[in-house]
Coordinates of C-alpha atoms in Angstrom, one line a residue:
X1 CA 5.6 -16.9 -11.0
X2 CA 3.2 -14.1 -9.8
X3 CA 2.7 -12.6 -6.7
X4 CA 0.5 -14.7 -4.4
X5 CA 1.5 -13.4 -1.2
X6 CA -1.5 -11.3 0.1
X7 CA -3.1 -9.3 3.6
X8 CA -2.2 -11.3 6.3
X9 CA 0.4 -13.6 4.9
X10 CA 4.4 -12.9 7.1
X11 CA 6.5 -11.0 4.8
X12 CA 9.2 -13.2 3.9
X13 CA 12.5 -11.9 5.4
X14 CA 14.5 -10.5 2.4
X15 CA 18.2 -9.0 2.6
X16 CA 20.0 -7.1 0.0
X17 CA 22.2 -3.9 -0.8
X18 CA 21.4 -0.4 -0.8
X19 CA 22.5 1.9 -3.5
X20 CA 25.5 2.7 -0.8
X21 CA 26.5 -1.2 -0.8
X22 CA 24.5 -0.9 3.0
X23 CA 22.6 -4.2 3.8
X24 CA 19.3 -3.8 4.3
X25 CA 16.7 -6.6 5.5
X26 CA 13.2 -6.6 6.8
X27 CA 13.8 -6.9 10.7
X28 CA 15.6 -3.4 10.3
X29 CA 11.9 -2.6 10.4
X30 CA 10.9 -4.5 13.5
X31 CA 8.4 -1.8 15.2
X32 CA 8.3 0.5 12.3
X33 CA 5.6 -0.1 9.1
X34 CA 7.0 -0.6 5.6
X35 CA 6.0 0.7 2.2
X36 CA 7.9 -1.8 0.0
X37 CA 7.5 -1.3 -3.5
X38 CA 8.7 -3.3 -6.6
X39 CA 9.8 -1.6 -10.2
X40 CA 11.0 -2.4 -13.0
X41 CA 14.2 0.0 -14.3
X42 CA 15.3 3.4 -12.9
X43 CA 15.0 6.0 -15.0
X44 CA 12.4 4.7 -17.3
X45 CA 8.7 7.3 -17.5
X46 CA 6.4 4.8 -15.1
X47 CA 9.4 4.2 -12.7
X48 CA 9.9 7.8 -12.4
X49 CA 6.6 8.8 -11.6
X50 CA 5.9 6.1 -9.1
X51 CA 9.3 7.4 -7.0
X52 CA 8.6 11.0 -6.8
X53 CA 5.2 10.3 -5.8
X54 CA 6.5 8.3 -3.2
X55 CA 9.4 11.0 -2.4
X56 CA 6.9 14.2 -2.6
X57 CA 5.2 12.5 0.0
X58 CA 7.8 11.0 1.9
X59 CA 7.5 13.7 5.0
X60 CA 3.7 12.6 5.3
X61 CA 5.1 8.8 5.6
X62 CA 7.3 9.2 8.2
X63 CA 5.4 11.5 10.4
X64 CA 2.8 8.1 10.2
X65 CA 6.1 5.9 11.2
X66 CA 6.2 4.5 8.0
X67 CA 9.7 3.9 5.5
X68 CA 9.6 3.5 2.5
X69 CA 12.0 0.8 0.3
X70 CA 11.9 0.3 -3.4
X71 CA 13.7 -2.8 -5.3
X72 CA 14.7 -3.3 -8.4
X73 CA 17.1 -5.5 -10.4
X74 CA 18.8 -2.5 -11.4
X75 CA 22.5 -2.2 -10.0
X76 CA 23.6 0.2 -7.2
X77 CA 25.3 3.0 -9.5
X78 CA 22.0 2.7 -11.5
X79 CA 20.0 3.6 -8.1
X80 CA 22.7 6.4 -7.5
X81 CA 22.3 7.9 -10.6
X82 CA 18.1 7.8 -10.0
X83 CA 18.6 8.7 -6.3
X84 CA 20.2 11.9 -7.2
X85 CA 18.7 12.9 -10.4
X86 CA 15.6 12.7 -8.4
X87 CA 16.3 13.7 -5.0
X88 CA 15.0 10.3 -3.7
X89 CA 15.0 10.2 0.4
X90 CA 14.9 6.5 0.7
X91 CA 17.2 3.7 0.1
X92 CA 16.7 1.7 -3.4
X93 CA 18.0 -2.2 -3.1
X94 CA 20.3 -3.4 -6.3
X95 CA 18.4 -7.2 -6.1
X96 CA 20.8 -7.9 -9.3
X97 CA 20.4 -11.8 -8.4
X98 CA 16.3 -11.5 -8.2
X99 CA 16.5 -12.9 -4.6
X100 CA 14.3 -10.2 -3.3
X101 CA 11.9 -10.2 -6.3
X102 CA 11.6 -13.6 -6.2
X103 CA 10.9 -13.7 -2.5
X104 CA 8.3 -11.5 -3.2
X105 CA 6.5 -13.0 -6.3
X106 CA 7.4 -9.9 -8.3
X107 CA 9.6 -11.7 -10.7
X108 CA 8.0 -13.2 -13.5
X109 CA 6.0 -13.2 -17.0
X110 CA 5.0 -10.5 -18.7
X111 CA 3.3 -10.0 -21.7
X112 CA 4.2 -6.5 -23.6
X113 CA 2.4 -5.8 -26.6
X114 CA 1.9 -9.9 -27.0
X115 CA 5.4 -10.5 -26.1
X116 CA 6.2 -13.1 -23.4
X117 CA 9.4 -11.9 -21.5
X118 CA 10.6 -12.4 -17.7
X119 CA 10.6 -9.0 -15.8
X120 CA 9.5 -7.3 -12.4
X121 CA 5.5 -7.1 -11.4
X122 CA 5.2 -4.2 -10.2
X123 CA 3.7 -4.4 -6.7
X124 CA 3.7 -2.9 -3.6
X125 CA 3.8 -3.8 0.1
X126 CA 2.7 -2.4 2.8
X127 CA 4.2 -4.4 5.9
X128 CA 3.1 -3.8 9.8
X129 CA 5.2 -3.2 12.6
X130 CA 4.8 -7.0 13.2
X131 CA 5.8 -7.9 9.9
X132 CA 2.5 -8.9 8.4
X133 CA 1.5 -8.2 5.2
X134 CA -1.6 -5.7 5.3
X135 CA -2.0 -4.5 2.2
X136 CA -0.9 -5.8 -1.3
X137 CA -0.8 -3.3 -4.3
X138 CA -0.9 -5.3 -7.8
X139 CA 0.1 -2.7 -10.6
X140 CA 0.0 0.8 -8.5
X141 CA -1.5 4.2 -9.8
X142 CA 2.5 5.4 -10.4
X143 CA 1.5 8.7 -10.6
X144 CA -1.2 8.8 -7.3
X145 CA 0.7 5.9 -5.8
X146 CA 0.4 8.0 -1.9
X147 CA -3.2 8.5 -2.5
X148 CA -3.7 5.2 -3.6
X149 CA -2.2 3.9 -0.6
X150 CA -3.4 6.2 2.5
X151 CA -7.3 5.5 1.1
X152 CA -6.6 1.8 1.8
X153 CA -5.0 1.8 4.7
X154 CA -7.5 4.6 6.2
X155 CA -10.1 1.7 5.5
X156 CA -8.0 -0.9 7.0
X157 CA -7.8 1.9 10.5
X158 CA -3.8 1.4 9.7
X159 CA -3.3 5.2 9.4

């Protein structure tokens, strides 16, 4: 399955547990924009890169009211171990079942180096304060993932 939900679609509601065992679902973001992004593993070079972006420039998100949520099928002692090696700010869901991924399209084939295997597409999500999708992110720049990100939305006037 790939990711077919686009700009303009509802986000689908999703609910799952923070690296805390906190639940977390989309209305806890009713009134508030969302960065939700989808990766693969903790801890792994891409992964990395795409989360401290995020968390070097998490001070410039909130001060534009907007969280920020990553998912992965990792487990929560996974995300602890990521959250502090890395100083993260923001809460990482354990989707261990793939409810969340699947929800989201983000869970499906992918072909590494010719080889067909099941896995996260990594994707990103930026949801309104209404809960509309306004901006899908197929295979972000890890590394210039903020940048990325604030040139669409200053496009879309969203900023």
């Amino acid at each position: 399955m790939a990711v077919t939900l686009k700009e303009g679609d509802k986000a689908p509601h999703f609910e799952g547990l923070d690296q805390d065992g906190k639940t977390v679902q989309l209305s806890d973001f009713k009134g508030k924009n969302l960065i939700l992004y989808f990766y693969p593993k903790d801890n792994t070079p891409g992964c990395t890169k795409e989360a401290c972006n995020l968390r070097d420039n998490y001070e410039y998100w909130l001060n534009k009211d907007y969280a920020v949520v990553g998912v992965s099928p990792d487990t929560a002692v996974s995300h602890q171990k990521f959250i502090s090696k890395y100083d993260l700010p923001f809460p990482l869901l354990a989707d261990t079942e793939k409810s969340i991924l699947e929800a989201y399209g983000t869970w499906g084939e992918k072909n590494m180096y010719g080889n067909i295997k099941m896995g996260v597409l990594r994707t990103t999500f930026v949801i309104d304060t209404e809960g509309t999708i306004v901006k899908v992110f197929k295979r972000p720049k890890n590394d210039a993932h903020t940048e990325q990100i604030t040139t669409a939305l200053e496009k879309l006037g969203k900023l």
